[in-house]
Amino acid sequence: RPSGQAKVSSVPGRRRSVDLSGIKGRLAEALVESMFRRALYRMTRFGRESDLRGILRVGRDEDFVPDFLALKGDLARRDAPGVYQTFMIEVKYRADLDRYLGLQQRGGEDSALAKSKAKWPNLYVIFVTDRPGEGRSCFQALDVRSYAPGEPVKTQPLYEIAALEIYPNNVIEHEELARQLFGLLSSFSP
């Protein structure tokens, strides 16, 4: 069975796969959405999985669509209520983030990051990992405008992306929760 899947039994003598990787991916989306909402963003699901087209699609769909449209009231323009800054947000759970980023580098112009940059040049990718490495955040971010295909992919802690205004304490508190939840899921094995 694929990595990240465990067998569970709901009926005696019968076993079915649980997609732990998929569950971790959805959990990663929920954690990122929670951080953005706490930072006073209005969030709406935008990705292919959130609409009827995603449910009805047949076969492999190569068109990338970000997970969220994030809107934040432009606090500097108090004279213009209803003016929002908008951001396209993609959330990716990766157990081995360094490996994934290395694959993106080797993929060059054919990498998923290069293709998403071509279509969504103002995209922010938030990588969520339960194994970030020593001294690194569970929530790494990439402004795809700074991504050069074929070059090393340089992520930053989410709170260091100044344009997004996500404060460190918000990220740190969500990291603690992420480590507990991902740890619990990781302990679930066949």
Coordinates of C-alpha atoms in Angstrom, one line a residue:
R1 CA 0.0 0.0 0.0
P2 CA 1.2 3.6 -0.6
S3 CA 3.2 5.4 2.0
G4 CA 1.0 7.3 4.4
Q5 CA -1.7 4.7 4.3
A6 CA -2.6 2.4 7.2
K7 CA -5.1 -0.4 7.3
V8 CA -8.0 -0.1 9.7
S9 CA -10.9 -2.4 10.4
S10 CA -14.4 -1.1 10.6
V11 CA -16.0 -4.5 10.2
P12 CA -14.5 -7.6 11.8
G13 CA -12.4 -9.5 9.2
R14 CA -12.5 -6.6 6.8
R15 CA -9.7 -4.1 6.3
R16 CA -9.6 -0.9 4.3
S17 CA -6.9 1.8 3.8
V18 CA -6.9 5.1 5.6
D19 CA -5.1 7.8 3.7
L20 CA -3.0 9.4 6.4
S21 CA -1.2 11.6 4.0
G22 CA -4.5 13.0 2.7
I23 CA -5.7 13.6 6.3
K24 CA -2.5 15.4 7.1
G25 CA -2.9 17.5 4.0
R26 CA -6.4 18.6 5.0
L27 CA -5.2 19.2 8.6
A28 CA -2.4 21.4 7.2
E29 CA -5.0 23.4 5.3
A30 CA -7.1 23.8 8.4
L31 CA -4.1 25.0 10.5
V32 CA -3.1 27.5 7.9
E33 CA -6.6 28.8 7.5
S34 CA -6.8 29.2 11.2
M35 CA -3.6 31.2 11.3
F36 CA -4.9 33.5 8.6
R37 CA -8.3 34.0 10.2
R38 CA -6.6 34.8 13.5
A39 CA -4.6 37.5 11.6
L40 CA -7.9 39.0 10.5
Y41 CA -8.1 37.6 7.0
R42 CA -11.3 36.6 5.3
M43 CA -10.7 33.2 3.7
T44 CA -12.5 31.4 1.0
R45 CA -11.7 28.0 -0.5
F46 CA -10.6 28.4 -4.0
G47 CA -9.0 25.2 -5.0
R48 CA -10.2 22.6 -7.5
E49 CA -11.4 20.3 -4.6
S50 CA -13.8 22.9 -3.4
D51 CA -16.1 23.2 -6.3
L52 CA -18.3 21.0 -8.5
R53 CA -15.7 20.9 -11.3
G54 CA -13.4 19.1 -8.9
I55 CA -16.0 16.6 -7.9
L56 CA -17.0 15.8 -11.5
R57 CA -13.5 15.7 -13.1
V58 CA -12.5 12.4 -14.6
G59 CA -8.9 11.4 -15.0
R60 CA -5.9 13.4 -14.1
D61 CA -6.4 17.2 -14.0
E62 CA -3.1 19.0 -14.7
D63 CA -4.6 22.5 -14.1
F64 CA -3.4 23.9 -10.8
V65 CA -5.6 26.1 -8.7
P66 CA -4.6 27.5 -5.3
D67 CA -6.4 26.3 -2.2
F68 CA -7.5 29.7 -0.8
L69 CA -8.2 33.3 -1.7
A70 CA -7.2 35.3 1.3
L71 CA -8.5 38.9 1.8
K72 CA -7.4 41.3 4.4
G73 CA -8.9 44.8 4.9
D74 CA -6.4 47.4 3.9
L75 CA -5.9 48.9 7.4
A76 CA -3.8 51.7 6.0
R77 CA -6.7 53.0 4.0
R78 CA -9.3 53.7 6.6
D79 CA -10.9 56.3 4.3
A80 CA -11.8 53.5 1.9
P81 CA -13.6 50.7 3.7
G82 CA -14.1 47.6 1.7
V83 CA -10.7 47.8 0.1
Y84 CA -8.9 44.5 0.5
Q85 CA -5.4 43.2 -0.1
T86 CA -5.8 39.8 -1.8
F87 CA -3.5 36.8 -1.8
M88 CA -3.6 33.4 -3.5
I89 CA -2.5 30.7 -1.0
E90 CA -1.6 27.1 -1.7
V91 CA -1.0 24.8 1.2
K92 CA 1.1 21.7 0.8
Y93 CA 1.8 19.1 3.5
R94 CA 5.1 17.4 3.0
A95 CA 6.5 14.9 5.5
D96 CA 10.0 15.3 3.9
L97 CA 10.1 19.0 2.8
D98 CA 13.8 19.0 1.9
R99 CA 13.3 16.1 -0.4
Y100 CA 10.3 17.7 -2.1
L101 CA 12.1 21.0 -2.6
G102 CA 15.1 19.1 -4.1
L103 CA 12.8 17.4 -6.6
Q104 CA 11.4 20.9 -7.5
Q105 CA 14.9 22.2 -8.1
R106 CA 15.8 19.2 -10.3
G107 CA 12.5 19.6 -12.2
G108 CA 13.4 23.0 -13.4
E109 CA 10.9 24.5 -15.8
D110 CA 8.9 21.2 -15.6
S111 CA 8.5 21.3 -11.8
A112 CA 5.1 21.9 -10.2
L113 CA 6.4 25.1 -8.7
A114 CA 7.5 26.5 -12.1
K115 CA 4.1 25.6 -13.6
S116 CA 2.2 27.2 -10.8
K117 CA 4.3 30.3 -10.9
A118 CA 3.6 30.7 -14.6
K119 CA -0.1 30.6 -14.0
W120 CA -0.3 32.3 -10.6
P121 CA 2.7 34.7 -10.3
N122 CA 1.4 36.3 -7.0
L123 CA 1.0 32.9 -5.3
Y124 CA 2.3 32.1 -1.8
V125 CA 2.9 28.5 -1.1
I126 CA 2.7 27.5 2.6
F127 CA 4.5 24.2 3.2
V128 CA 3.5 22.4 6.4
T129 CA 5.7 19.6 7.7
D130 CA 5.8 17.6 10.9
R131 CA 9.6 17.2 10.5
P132 CA 10.9 20.6 9.8
G133 CA 14.5 20.0 10.8
E134 CA 16.5 21.6 13.7
G135 CA 15.6 25.2 14.3
R136 CA 13.1 25.4 11.4
S137 CA 9.4 26.1 11.5
C138 CA 6.6 23.6 10.7
F139 CA 5.2 26.4 8.6
Q140 CA 7.6 27.4 5.8
A141 CA 6.5 29.8 3.1
L142 CA 7.5 30.7 -0.5
D143 CA 6.5 33.7 -2.4
V144 CA 6.7 32.2 -5.9
R145 CA 7.9 35.5 -7.4
S146 CA 11.2 34.8 -5.7
Y147 CA 11.4 31.2 -7.1
A148 CA 13.7 30.6 -10.0
P149 CA 13.3 27.3 -11.7
G150 CA 16.3 25.1 -11.4
E151 CA 17.7 27.1 -8.5
P152 CA 17.6 25.9 -4.9
V153 CA 14.1 26.6 -3.4
K154 CA 14.5 28.9 -0.4
T155 CA 11.6 28.9 2.0
Q156 CA 11.2 31.1 5.1
P157 CA 9.2 30.8 8.2
L158 CA 5.7 32.0 7.5
Y159 CA 6.0 34.9 9.9
E160 CA 9.0 36.3 7.9
I161 CA 6.9 36.9 4.8
A162 CA 6.3 40.6 5.6
A163 CA 3.5 41.1 3.1
L164 CA 1.3 38.5 4.8
E165 CA 1.6 40.0 8.3
I166 CA 1.3 36.7 10.2
Y167 CA 2.9 37.3 13.6
P168 CA 5.4 34.9 15.2
N169 CA 3.3 34.0 18.2
N170 CA 0.4 33.0 15.9
V171 CA 2.7 30.6 14.1
I172 CA 4.3 29.3 17.2
E173 CA 1.0 28.5 18.8
H174 CA -0.2 26.7 15.7
E175 CA 3.2 24.8 15.5
E176 CA 2.6 23.4 19.0
L177 CA -0.8 22.2 17.9
A178 CA 0.5 20.8 14.6
R179 CA 3.2 18.8 16.3
Q180 CA 0.6 17.2 18.7
L181 CA -1.9 16.4 15.9
F182 CA 0.7 15.2 13.4
G183 CA 2.4 13.2 16.1
L184 CA -0.9 11.5 17.0
L185 CA -1.6 10.7 13.4
S186 CA 2.0 9.4 12.9
S187 CA 1.5 7.0 15.9
F188 CA -1.4 5.4 14.0
S189 CA 0.1 2.5 12.2
P190 CA -1.0 -0.8 10.9

